[in-house]
Amino acid sequence: MDLEAEFERTVAAGQRVEPRDWMPDGYRKTLIRQIAQHAHSEIIGMQPEGNWISRAPSLRRKAILLAKVQDEAGHGLYLYAATETLGADRGDLTEKLVSGRQKYSSIFNYPTLSYADVGVIGWLVDGAAICNQVPLCRTSYGPYARAMIRICKEESFHQRQGYELLMTMMGGTDAQRAMVQESVDRFWWPSLMMFGPPDAESANTERSMAWRIKRNTNDELRQKFVDMTVPQAEKLGVTLPDPALKWNPERGHHDFGQPDWDEFWQVVGGNGPANKQRVEHRRRAHEDGEWVRAAAEAHAAKRAVREDVA
Ligand SMILES: [Fe+2]
Ligand SMILES: [Fe+2]
């Protein structure tokens, strides 16, 4: 009872819960699920953009894209490491991902059809990720909050590189401008879906807010993203494909339309355009990496023996 009171006090005071502290089972399980889902998203998110590394239009674009995709791998690693502080096993989480028992962000189940998608993903998808993740720098679980601080710094670079790429294309030919607009048309609604279902339908929001794992609701974050993105779209010279989008002076926010939530649930349920391909690719990469893991373990075992002798 004392432990529980201490936990409640820590969370209510806005302090951090650390791995050595007692925590309720539900808190631990919720965190493992959320952080694992987040880690899987970083790793699966390497695929849509990785698709364009070999076809980058210049050495400079290739270097930027390579760096970005490698950052995402690093984000996955920080986050898997954070789940391990809660007693989760990384191998087990990967198994859950490749067998479809754990999810990742719905956005990565959409294909990347042109190089403009690299820019639009940086601008909109990493932009939405920033809105979601900045409040997580103050989440109640210490290792998660600290991982998020590092990740957010890199996400700002991701967003800027995307926006800069799009600015360059918009200053190019009519065909390039059309390519950017076409990509924005495809990615706008799926980007809004990244914040999850409307608050009224979000099963976990209330509990997560009470535990201060989550700091803002899905709808609050979606609004923040729209307000942040509209002036950027104007500056870029693209049209966001939503006829309902307009400034509401009374609310001091933009009004906007609802994404197609049936499509969202289809994608979350495994039936998006690229779900099977993404998971299959991840499974193959995991299997192909078996010998690397075996070699690393053998090396560590040998070294342990050597250090014992010395
Ligand atoms: Fe990331
Ligand atoms: Fe990113």
Tab-separated table of N, CA and C and ligand atoms in Angstrom, residues 42 68 72 75 126 155 158, ligand 2:
chain	number	residue	atom	x	y	z
A	42	GLU	N	9.543	2.816	-35.594
A	42	GLU	CA	10.823	3.368	-36.055
A	42	GLU	C	11.495	2.393	-37.030
A	68	LYS	N	19.143	9.784	-42.464
A	68	LYS	CA	17.816	9.799	-41.842
A	68	LYS	C	17.346	8.391	-41.527
A	72	GLU	N	16.545	6.427	-37.809
A	72	GLU	CA	15.335	5.685	-37.407
A	72	GLU	C	15.733	4.356	-36.767
A	75	HIS	N	16.660	5.169	-33.308
A	75	HIS	CA	15.483	5.421	-32.467
A	75	HIS	C	14.885	4.095	-31.998
A	126	ASP	N	7.230	12.952	-40.255
A	126	ASP	CA	8.110	13.307	-39.132
A	126	ASP	C	7.545	14.515	-38.379
A	155	GLU	N	14.398	14.142	-34.925
A	155	GLU	CA	13.178	14.303	-35.724
A	155	GLU	C	13.083	15.710	-36.328
A	158	HIS	N	14.866	15.631	-39.416
A	158	HIS	CA	14.119	14.884	-40.441
A	158	HIS	C	13.062	15.762	-41.093
B	2	FE	FE	12.133	10.520	-38.194
